[in-house]
CSV table of C-alpha atoms and ligand atoms in Angstrom, one decimal:
chain,number,residue,atom,x,y,z
A,1265,UNK,CA,23.3,3.2,9.9
A,1266,UNK,CA,22.4,-0.6,9.4
A,1267,UNK,CA,23.0,-1.0,5.8
A,1268,UNK,CA,25.0,0.6,3.1
A,1269,UNK,CA,23.3,3.6,2.0
A,1270,UNK,CA,25.3,4.8,-0.5
A,1271,UNK,CA,25.3,1.2,-1.6
A,1272,UNK,CA,21.4,1.3,-2.8
A,1273,UNK,CA,21.0,5.0,-3.6
A,1274,UNK,CA,24.0,3.7,-6.5
A,1275,UNK,CA,21.3,1.7,-7.7
A,1276,UNK,CA,19.0,4.3,-8.3
A,1277,UNK,CA,19.3,5.2,-11.2
A,1278,UNK,CA,17.1,7.8,-11.0
A,1279,UNK,CA,18.9,8.9,-8.3
A,1280,UNK,CA,21.7,10.8,-10.0
A,1281,UNK,CA,18.9,13.1,-12.0
A,1282,UNK,CA,19.0,16.6,-11.1
A,1283,UNK,CA,15.6,18.9,-11.1
A,1284,UNK,CA,16.0,22.3,-11.4
A,1285,UNK,CA,19.8,21.8,-11.6
A,1286,UNK,CA,19.4,20.8,-8.0
A,1287,UNK,CA,20.4,16.8,-6.9
A,1288,UNK,CA,16.8,15.0,-6.7
A,1289,UNK,CA,15.7,15.0,-3.1
A,1290,UNK,CA,12.6,12.3,-3.6
A,1291,UNK,CA,10.7,12.4,-0.5
A,1292,UNK,CA,7.2,11.3,-1.9
A,1293,UNK,CA,7.7,7.2,-1.5
A,1294,UNK,CA,4.7,7.2,-0.2
A,1295,UNK,CA,2.2,7.7,-3.9
A,1296,UNK,CA,5.4,5.6,-5.5
A,1297,UNK,CA,8.5,4.3,-4.5
A,1298,UNK,CA,11.2,4.5,-7.4
A,1299,UNK,CA,13.2,1.8,-9.3
A,1300,UNK,CA,16.8,0.2,-8.2
A,1301,UNK,CA,18.7,-1.6,-11.3
A,1302,UNK,CA,18.0,-5.1,-10.8
A,1303,UNK,CA,14.0,-4.4,-10.6
A,1304,UNK,CA,14.4,-2.6,-14.5
A,1305,UNK,CA,16.8,-5.4,-15.2
A,1306,UNK,CA,13.7,-8.4,-14.4
A,1307,UNK,CA,11.6,-6.5,-16.0
A,1308,UNK,CA,13.6,-5.4,-19.5
A,1309,UNK,CA,14.7,-9.2,-19.0
A,1310,UNK,CA,11.7,-10.7,-19.6
A,1311,UNK,CA,10.2,-8.2,-23.1
A,1312,UNK,CA,14.4,-9.6,-24.3
A,1313,UNK,CA,13.7,-13.1,-23.8
A,1314,UNK,CA,11.3,-15.1,-22.5
A,1315,UNK,CA,8.1,-12.9,-23.4
A,1316,UNK,CA,4.5,-15.1,-24.4
A,1317,UNK,CA,1.2,-15.2,-22.8
A,1318,UNK,CA,1.5,-17.8,-19.8
A,1319,UNK,CA,-0.9,-20.8,-18.7
A,1320,UNK,CA,-2.3,-21.7,-22.1
A,1321,UNK,CA,1.2,-22.2,-24.1
A,1322,UNK,CA,2.5,-25.6,-24.7
A,1323,UNK,CA,5.5,-23.7,-26.5
A,1324,UNK,CA,9.3,-23.7,-24.2
A,1325,UNK,CA,8.9,-19.8,-23.7
A,1326,UNK,CA,5.1,-20.1,-22.4
A,1327,UNK,CA,6.4,-22.0,-20.2
A,1328,UNK,CA,9.5,-20.5,-19.4
A,1329,UNK,CA,7.6,-17.1,-18.5
A,1330,UNK,CA,4.5,-19.2,-16.8
A,1331,UNK,CA,7.6,-20.6,-13.8
A,1332,UNK,CA,8.9,-17.0,-14.0
A,1333,UNK,CA,4.8,-15.8,-12.8
A,1334,UNK,CA,4.7,-19.1,-10.5
A,1335,UNK,CA,7.5,-18.6,-8.8
A,1336,UNK,CA,6.9,-14.9,-8.0
A,1337,UNK,CA,3.4,-15.9,-6.7
A,1338,UNK,CA,5.6,-18.1,-4.2
A,1339,UNK,CA,7.5,-15.0,-3.1
A,1340,UNK,CA,5.5,-12.7,-2.5
A,1341,UNK,CA,3.5,-15.8,-0.2
A,1342,UNK,CA,6.9,-16.1,1.6
A,1343,UNK,CA,7.7,-12.8,1.7
A,1344,UNK,CA,4.6,-11.9,3.6
A,1345,UNK,CA,4.2,-14.9,5.7
A,1346,UNK,CA,1.2,-16.6,3.6
A,1347,UNK,CA,1.3,-20.6,4.4
A,1348,UNK,CA,0.2,-21.5,0.4
A,1349,UNK,CA,1.2,-19.1,-2.5
A,1350,UNK,CA,-3.0,-20.2,-4.0
A,1351,UNK,CA,-3.8,-17.8,-1.0
A,1352,UNK,CA,-1.7,-14.9,-3.6
A,1353,UNK,CA,-4.1,-13.3,-6.2
A,1354,UNK,CA,-2.3,-10.8,-8.8
A,1355,UNK,CA,-3.5,-8.0,-9.4
A,1356,UNK,CA,-2.1,-4.1,-11.0
A,1357,UNK,CA,-2.2,-2.6,-7.3
A,1358,UNK,CA,-3.9,-2.1,-3.5
A,1359,UNK,CA,-7.1,-0.5,-5.3
A,1360,UNK,CA,-7.6,-3.6,-7.8
A,1361,UNK,CA,-7.1,-5.8,-4.4
A,1362,UNK,CA,-9.8,-4.2,-2.0
A,1363,UNK,CA,-12.4,-3.6,-5.4
A,1364,UNK,CA,-12.0,-7.8,-5.6
A,1365,UNK,CA,-13.1,-8.5,-1.9
A,1366,UNK,CA,-15.8,-5.7,-1.8
A,1367,UNK,CA,-17.0,-7.4,-5.0
A,1368,UNK,CA,-16.6,-11.5,-4.0
A,1369,UNK,CA,-16.7,-11.4,-0.3
A,1370,UNK,CA,-19.2,-8.6,0.0
A,1371,UNK,CA,-21.6,-9.6,-2.9
A,1372,UNK,CA,-21.6,-12.7,-1.3
A,1373,UNK,CA,-21.6,-12.2,2.4
A,1374,UNK,CA,-23.1,-8.8,3.0
A,1375,UNK,CA,-26.5,-9.0,3.0
A,1376,UNK,CA,-29.4,-5.6,4.1
A,1377,UNK,CA,-28.9,-4.6,7.0
A,1378,UNK,CA,-25.4,-5.8,7.7
A,1379,UNK,CA,-22.6,-3.4,7.9
A,1380,UNK,CA,-19.5,-2.7,7.0
A,1381,UNK,CA,-16.4,-0.7,9.3
A,1382,UNK,CA,-13.5,1.2,8.0
A,1383,UNK,CA,-11.4,4.0,9.7
A,1384,UNK,CA,-12.0,7.2,9.2
A,1385,UNK,CA,-7.6,7.5,8.4
A,1386,UNK,CA,-7.7,5.2,5.4
A,1387,UNK,CA,-6.9,6.0,1.9
A,1388,UNK,CA,-10.0,6.5,-0.9
A,1389,UNK,CA,-9.2,3.3,-2.4
A,1390,UNK,CA,-10.1,1.3,1.0
A,1391,UNK,CA,-13.5,3.8,1.1
A,1392,UNK,CA,-15.4,4.4,-2.1
A,1393,UNK,CA,-15.5,0.3,-3.1
A,1394,UNK,CA,-17.1,-0.5,0.2
A,1395,UNK,CA,-19.4,2.2,-0.3
A,1396,UNK,CA,-20.4,0.9,-3.6
A,1397,UNK,CA,-21.2,-2.9,-2.4
A,1398,UNK,CA,-23.2,-0.7,1.0
A,1399,UNK,CA,-25.6,0.6,-1.7
A,1400,UNK,CA,-25.7,-2.5,-4.1
A,1401,UNK,CA,-26.7,-4.1,-1.1
A,1402,UNK,CA,-28.8,-2.4,1.3
A,1403,UNK,CA,-25.8,-2.2,4.2
A,1404,UNK,CA,-24.6,0.3,6.4
A,1405,UNK,CA,-20.9,1.4,6.8
A,1406,UNK,CA,-19.7,2.4,9.7
A,1407,UNK,CA,-16.6,4.7,11.2
A,1408,UNK,CA,-14.1,4.1,13.1
A,1409,UNK,CA,-12.8,7.6,14.5
A,1410,UNK,CA,-9.3,8.5,15.7
A,1411,UNK,CA,-7.8,10.9,18.2
A,1412,UNK,CA,-6.6,13.8,17.9
A,1413,UNK,CA,-3.3,12.9,17.8
A,1414,UNK,CA,-3.9,10.5,14.4
A,1415,UNK,CA,-4.6,6.9,17.0
A,1416,UNK,CA,-7.4,4.7,16.7
A,1417,UNK,CA,-10.5,4.4,18.9
A,1418,UNK,CA,-10.3,0.8,19.6
A,1419,UNK,CA,-12.2,1.3,22.2
A,1420,UNK,CA,-14.8,3.2,19.8
A,1421,UNK,CA,-14.6,-0.4,17.6
A,1422,UNK,CA,-15.1,-2.1,20.4
A,1423,UNK,CA,-18.8,-0.8,21.0
A,1424,UNK,CA,-19.6,-0.4,17.1
A,1425,UNK,CA,-18.9,-4.2,16.0
A,1426,UNK,CA,-21.8,-6.3,16.9
A,1427,UNK,CA,-23.4,-9.5,14.6
A,1428,UNK,CA,-24.0,-7.0,12.0
A,1429,UNK,CA,-20.3,-6.6,11.3
A,1430,UNK,CA,-19.8,-8.6,7.9
A,1431,UNK,CA,-16.0,-7.2,8.0
A,1432,UNK,CA,-13.7,-4.3,9.1
A,1433,UNK,CA,-11.4,-2.8,6.6
A,1434,UNK,CA,-8.4,-1.0,8.3
A,1435,UNK,CA,-5.2,0.7,6.6
A,1436,UNK,CA,-2.0,-1.2,8.3
A,1437,UNK,CA,0.0,2.3,8.1
A,1438,UNK,CA,-1.5,5.6,7.3
A,1439,UNK,CA,-0.5,7.2,4.3
A,1440,UNK,CA,-1.2,10.5,5.5
A,1441,UNK,CA,0.2,10.8,9.2
A,1442,UNK,CA,3.1,7.7,8.6
A,1443,UNK,CA,0.6,6.3,12.0
A,1444,UNK,CA,0.3,2.8,12.9
A,1445,UNK,CA,-2.8,0.6,13.6
A,1446,UNK,CA,-3.0,-1.7,15.6
A,1447,UNK,CA,-4.2,-4.5,13.0
A,1448,UNK,CA,-3.4,-7.4,15.2
A,1449,UNK,CA,-6.5,-6.5,17.9
A,1450,UNK,CA,-8.6,-5.3,15.0
A,1451,UNK,CA,-8.6,-8.5,13.1
A,1452,UNK,CA,-9.2,-10.4,16.8
A,1453,UNK,CA,-12.5,-7.7,18.0
A,1454,UNK,CA,-13.4,-8.0,14.2
A,1455,UNK,CA,-13.5,-12.8,14.7
A,1456,UNK,CA,-14.5,-12.5,17.9
A,1457,UNK,CA,-18.2,-10.9,16.0
A,1458,UNK,CA,-18.2,-13.6,13.2
A,1459,UNK,CA,-16.4,-10.7,10.9
A,1460,UNK,CA,-13.7,-11.3,8.7
A,1461,UNK,CA,-10.7,-8.7,8.3
A,1462,UNK,CA,-9.1,-6.4,5.4
A,1463,UNK,CA,-5.7,-4.8,6.0
A,1464,UNK,CA,-4.9,-2.4,3.7
A,1465,UNK,CA,-1.0,-2.8,3.8
A,1466,UNK,CA,0.1,-0.5,1.1
A,1467,UNK,CA,1.8,1.8,3.7
A,1468,UNK,CA,3.2,-1.3,5.9
A,1469,UNK,CA,5.1,-3.8,3.2
A,1470,UNK,CA,7.7,-1.1,2.3
A,1471,UNK,CA,8.3,-0.1,5.5
A,1472,UNK,CA,8.9,-3.3,8.0
A,1473,UNK,CA,8.1,-7.2,8.1
A,1474,UNK,CA,4.4,-8.1,7.5
A,1475,UNK,CA,3.1,-11.8,8.1
A,1476,UNK,CA,-0.4,-12.2,7.9
A,1477,UNK,CA,-0.8,-15.3,10.1
A,1478,UNK,CA,0.6,-13.1,12.8
A,1479,UNK,CA,-1.5,-10.3,11.8
A,1480,UNK,CA,-4.3,-12.7,12.5
A,1481,UNK,CA,-6.6,-11.1,8.9
A,1482,UNK,CA,-8.8,-12.5,6.7
A,1483,UNK,CA,-7.3,-10.4,3.7
A,1484,UNK,CA,-4.3,-8.1,2.5
A,1485,UNK,CA,-3.7,-5.9,-0.4
A,1486,UNK,CA,-0.4,-3.9,-1.1
A,1487,UNK,CA,1.0,-2.6,-4.2
A,1488,UNK,CA,4.3,-3.6,-6.3
A,1489,UNK,CA,4.8,0.4,-7.2
A,1490,UNK,CA,5.6,1.0,-3.6
A,1491,UNK,CA,8.2,-1.0,-2.6
A,1492,UNK,CA,10.9,-0.5,-5.6
A,1493,UNK,CA,8.5,-2.9,-8.2
A,1494,UNK,CA,7.1,-1.6,-11.2
A,1495,UNK,CA,3.5,0.1,-11.5
A,1496,UNK,CA,0.9,-2.3,-12.7
A,1497,UNK,CA,2.4,-4.8,-10.1
A,1498,UNK,CA,0.1,-5.9,-6.4
A,1499,UNK,CA,-1.3,-8.4,-4.5
A,1500,UNK,CA,-4.0,-9.7,-2.1
A,1501,UNK,CA,-3.6,-11.9,0.1
A,1502,UNK,CA,-6.8,-14.2,0.9
A,1503,UNK,CA,-7.3,-17.0,3.4
A,1504,UNK,CA,-7.6,-20.6,1.3
A,1505,UNK,CA,-11.6,-21.1,2.9
A,1506,UNK,CA,-12.4,-17.4,1.4
A,1507,UNK,CA,-11.3,-18.0,-2.0
A,1508,UNK,CA,-13.3,-20.9,-1.8
A,1509,UNK,CA,-16.3,-20.0,-0.8
A,1510,UNK,CA,-16.1,-16.6,-2.6
A,1511,UNK,CA,-17.5,-16.7,-6.3
A,1512,UNK,CA,-15.1,-14.7,-9.0
A,1513,UNK,CA,-15.4,-10.8,-9.7
A,1514,UNK,CA,-14.2,-10.6,-13.3
A,1515,UNK,CA,-15.1,-13.0,-15.9
A,1516,UNK,CA,-13.0,-13.9,-18.6
A,1517,UNK,CA,-10.5,-15.6,-20.2
A,1518,UNK,CA,-7.9,-17.9,-17.4
A,1519,UNK,CA,-9.9,-18.2,-14.1
A,1520,UNK,CA,-12.7,-20.7,-16.1
A,1521,UNK,CA,-13.0,-24.8,-16.3
A,1522,UNK,CA,-14.7,-24.9,-18.3
A,1523,UNK,CA,-16.6,-22.5,-20.1
A,1524,UNK,CA,-20.6,-23.6,-22.2
A,1525,UNK,CA,-23.9,-21.8,-22.9
A,1526,UNK,CA,-24.9,-23.9,-20.5
A,1527,UNK,CA,-22.7,-22.6,-17.8
A,1528,UNK,CA,-19.7,-22.3,-16.8
A,1529,UNK,CA,-16.9,-24.0,-13.7
A,1530,UNK,CA,-14.0,-22.1,-12.9
A,1531,UNK,CA,-10.4,-23.0,-11.8
A,1532,UNK,CA,-9.3,-23.3,-8.9
A,1533,UNK,CA,-7.8,-20.3,-6.5
A,1534,UNK,CA,-6.1,-18.4,-7.5
A,1535,UNK,CA,-6.4,-18.3,-11.4
A,1536,UNK,CA,-10.3,-17.9,-10.4
A,1537,UNK,CA,-9.8,-14.2,-9.4
A,1538,UNK,CA,-7.1,-13.7,-12.1
A,1539,UNK,CA,-9.6,-12.8,-15.6
A,1540,UNK,CA,-7.2,-12.3,-18.3
A,1541,UNK,CA,-3.9,-11.5,-19.3
A,1542,UNK,CA,-2.3,-10.7,-16.1
A,1543,UNK,CA,0.8,-8.2,-16.4
A,1544,UNK,CA,3.1,-11.3,-15.9
A,1545,UNK,CA,6.5,-8.7,-16.2
A,1546,UNK,CA,5.6,-6.6,-13.8
A,1547,UNK,CA,5.1,-9.8,-10.9
A,1548,UNK,CA,8.0,-11.5,-12.3
A,1549,UNK,CA,10.0,-7.4,-11.2
A,1550,UNK,CA,8.3,-8.0,-9.0
A,1551,UNK,CA,9.4,-10.8,-7.1
A,1552,UNK,CA,13.0,-9.3,-7.7
A,1553,UNK,CA,11.5,-6.3,-5.9
A,1554,UNK,CA,11.0,-8.7,-2.7
A,1555,UNK,CA,14.4,-9.7,-2.7
A,1556,UNK,CA,16.2,-6.3,-3.4
A,1557,UNK,CA,14.1,-5.4,-0.3
A,1558,UNK,CA,15.1,-8.5,1.5
A,1559,UNK,CA,18.9,-7.9,1.1
A,1560,UNK,CA,18.7,-5.0,2.8
A,1561,UNK,CA,17.2,-6.7,5.6
A,1562,UNK,CA,13.4,-5.3,6.4
A,1563,UNK,CA,14.2,-4.8,9.9
A,1564,UNK,CA,16.9,-2.5,8.8
A,1565,UNK,CA,14.5,-0.8,6.4
A,1566,UNK,CA,12.1,-0.1,9.5
A,1567,UNK,CA,15.0,0.8,11.8
A,1568,UNK,CA,16.4,3.8,9.8
A,1569,UNK,CA,12.8,5.1,8.5
A,1570,UNK,CA,11.8,5.1,12.3
A,1571,UNK,CA,15.2,7.4,12.4
A,1572,UNK,CA,14.2,9.1,9.8
A,1573,UNK,CA,10.8,10.4,10.5
A,1574,UNK,CA,12.1,11.1,14.3
A,1575,UNK,CA,15.0,13.6,13.0
A,1576,UNK,CA,11.9,14.9,10.6
A,1577,UNK,CA,9.5,15.9,13.8
A,1578,UNK,CA,12.4,17.1,16.1
A,1579,UNK,CA,13.7,19.0,13.1
A,1580,UNK,CA,10.3,20.7,12.3
A,1581,UNK,CA,9.3,21.2,16.0
A,1582,UNK,CA,12.9,23.0,16.5
A,1583,UNK,CA,12.4,25.1,13.6
A,1584,UNK,CA,8.6,26.4,15.5
A,1585,UNK,CA,5.7,27.3,13.7
A,1586,UNK,CA,4.7,24.0,12.7
A,1587,UNK,CA,1.5,21.7,13.0
A,1588,UNK,CA,2.8,17.9,12.6
A,1589,UNK,CA,-0.4,16.2,11.5
A,1590,UNK,CA,-0.6,12.7,13.8
A,1591,UNK,CA,1.7,13.0,16.1
A,1592,UNK,CA,1.0,9.1,17.7
A,1593,UNK,CA,4.2,7.6,17.1
A,1594,UNK,CA,6.3,6.2,15.9
A,1595,UNK,CA,5.7,6.5,12.8
A,1596,UNK,CA,6.6,4.9,9.4
A,1597,UNK,CA,7.4,5.8,5.9
A,1598,UNK,CA,6.3,8.8,6.8
A,1599,UNK,CA,5.3,12.8,8.1
A,1600,UNK,CA,2.7,15.1,7.5
A,1601,UNK,CA,2.7,19.0,8.3
A,1602,UNK,CA,1.8,22.2,8.4
A,1603,UNK,CA,3.2,26.0,8.6
A,1604,UNK,CA,1.4,27.6,10.3
A,1605,UNK,CA,0.5,31.3,7.7
A,1606,UNK,CA,1.5,28.8,4.5
A,1607,UNK,CA,-0.9,27.0,2.0
A,1608,UNK,CA,0.3,23.5,1.7
A,1609,UNK,CA,0.9,24.2,-2.1
A,1610,UNK,CA,3.0,27.0,-1.5
A,1611,UNK,CA,5.3,25.4,0.7
A,1612,UNK,CA,5.5,22.7,-1.5
A,1613,UNK,CA,6.4,24.2,-4.9
A,1614,UNK,CA,8.8,26.4,-3.2
A,1615,UNK,CA,10.6,23.2,-2.3
A,1616,UNK,CA,9.9,21.8,-5.7
A,1617,UNK,CA,12.0,25.2,-6.8
A,1618,UNK,CA,15.0,23.2,-4.4
A,1619,UNK,CA,14.8,19.7,-5.9
A,1620,UNK,CA,12.7,18.7,-3.7
A,1621,UNK,CA,9.7,16.3,-4.1
A,1622,UNK,CA,7.3,16.5,-1.5
A,1623,UNK,CA,3.7,15.5,-1.7
A,1624,UNK,CA,0.6,18.1,-1.3
A,1625,UNK,CA,-2.9,17.9,-0.7
A,1626,UNK,CA,-5.4,15.4,0.6
A,1627,UNK,CA,-3.3,12.7,-0.2
A,1628,UNK,CA,-6.8,10.3,-1.7
A,1629,UNK,CA,-8.0,10.9,2.1
A,1630,UNK,CA,-10.1,13.8,2.0
A,1631,UNK,CA,-12.7,12.1,5.2
A,1632,UNK,CA,-8.6,12.3,7.7
A,1633,UNK,CA,-8.7,16.2,6.1
A,1634,UNK,CA,-12.6,16.7,7.3
A,1635,UNK,CA,-11.5,15.0,10.7
A,1636,UNK,CA,-8.9,17.4,11.0
A,1637,UNK,CA,-10.4,20.2,9.5
A,1638,UNK,CA,-7.6,20.5,7.8
A,1639,UNK,CA,-7.7,21.4,3.6
A,1640,UNK,CA,-4.4,19.1,3.0
A,1641,UNK,CA,-1.1,18.6,4.4
A,1642,UNK,CA,2.7,18.8,3.0
A,1643,UNK,CA,3.8,15.2,3.0
A,1644,UNK,CA,7.1,14.0,3.5
A,1645,UNK,CA,7.7,10.6,2.5
A,1646,UNK,CA,10.8,8.1,3.3
A,1647,UNK,CA,12.4,5.0,1.4
A,1648,UNK,CA,15.4,2.9,1.3
A,1649,UNK,CA,17.7,5.3,-0.6
A,1650,UNK,CA,16.4,8.5,1.6
A,1651,UNK,CA,19.3,10.2,3.7
A,1652,UNK,CA,19.9,12.6,6.3
A,1653,UNK,CA,21.0,14.8,4.1
A,1654,UNK,CA,18.0,14.3,2.0
A,1655,UNK,CA,15.8,15.2,5.8
A,1656,UNK,CA,18.4,18.0,6.1
A,1657,UNK,CA,18.0,20.0,3.0
A,1658,UNK,CA,13.8,19.2,3.8
A,1659,UNK,CA,14.6,20.8,7.2
A,1660,UNK,CA,16.5,24.0,5.4
A,1661,UNK,CA,13.8,23.8,2.4
A,1662,UNK,CA,10.8,24.9,5.3
A,1663,UNK,CA,12.7,27.6,6.1
A,1664,UNK,CA,13.6,28.8,3.7
A,1665,UNK,CA,9.7,29.0,2.8
A,1666,UNK,CA,8.9,30.3,6.4
A,1667,UNK,CA,11.4,33.5,6.1
A,1668,UNK,CA,9.4,34.2,2.5
A,1669,UNK,CA,6.2,34.5,4.2
A,1670,UNK,CA,7.2,36.3,6.7
B,1232,PMP,N1,-3.8,2.0,0.1
B,1232,PMP,C1,-3.1,3.4,0.5
B,1232,PMP,C2,-2.6,3.0,2.5
B,1232,PMP,C3,-2.5,3.5,0.0
B,1232,PMP,O1,-1.2,4.5,0.5
B,1232,PMP,C4,-3.2,4.1,-1.5
B,1232,PMP,C5,-1.1,4.7,-2.4
B,1232,PMP,N2,-1.8,6.2,-1.7
B,1232,PMP,C6,-3.6,3.2,-2.0
B,1232,PMP,C7,-4.2,2.3,-0.8
B,1232,PMP,C8,-3.7,2.6,-3.2
B,1232,PMP,O2,-3.2,2.7,-3.7
B,1232,PMP,P1,-3.2,1.7,-6.3
B,1232,PMP,O3,-3.0,3.9,-6.3
B,1232,PMP,O4,-1.4,2.0,-6.0
B,1232,PMP,O5,-3.8,1.1,-5.4
């Protein structure tokens, strides 16, 4: 154990809740994470002490709140290795960040006959915005397959890329399988044909150190709520030249320079892409969540995650009669599986009665389910507070489920 797990766990009030009279075993972190006291306090503090709308005010509280919001932007920038805070656009979540790129980049640079390349393992939020774009612009969507072990067919990506490709969009980590894609290689391959690259980092940023320069990507999206921050916080990283070249997606207050009926000019990035009053309380608390994970250490978190995934997979395999979906390791943050002869919903309902929260279903990745010809999976996903005991509880629960259906 590379960090003091008990001390980390003690910072999450919800972990002392009981579920069906059992201690909570929360293994649904890929859907959303729980919040430590420091993040709850940071959020609360905005409303208790400093709340005032940002940017437009000249009064004291507005200035304090604006500084906290812009400091949060700097914290996000340095957390993911962006060279300048202006490359960070605050969004509500990953979904909004991808939609921003699909609209602002897509409407300008994707033309009839052009191609947008995705992978079959994407979350719906990195599929549907691109489908809508392609319909709007008369462009073609192309999809890179995986192997049966969940690894991405980079060979197929190589064959698919051409001068027609405008952008390649890929998840860093699969939210279903916990498999890790080589997004730096994907970015390099995209750039070799003059295309841009968007990384959906929703499932990587909470689990290991991510650096946009190291990944060489043009865009990177993540959600605050999956990294111990409040709902409504998230960010898009975009290389500054794209932010300069792209037109705004949404119009409104905050994003303008001068408005008249003769025409409107826009604010400099990133504000050009932040129309309306943002959830500044959530953004400020996101910075606190980042400091929280940095204090534990991203490398420590990554090591712990990998050990938990190994314990889960080894344990499930030794039970027998279990199919792991996506065996290509190392896994980061999540493991999906099916129990022979048991519908995933039945398995999850029984586990719930034991206080074990896992997610069941298609995990917003229906094309991936179709690829494996399965209706869904049971997914266990980990957070900084996940213990070996939690995994033991899951494994015991799975054994019970098997006995009940024997
Ligand atoms: N991408 C991935 C890989 C995800 O796991 C998720 C959330 N499950 C999303 C995108 C969407 O995140 P959000 O709903 O916070 O926008």
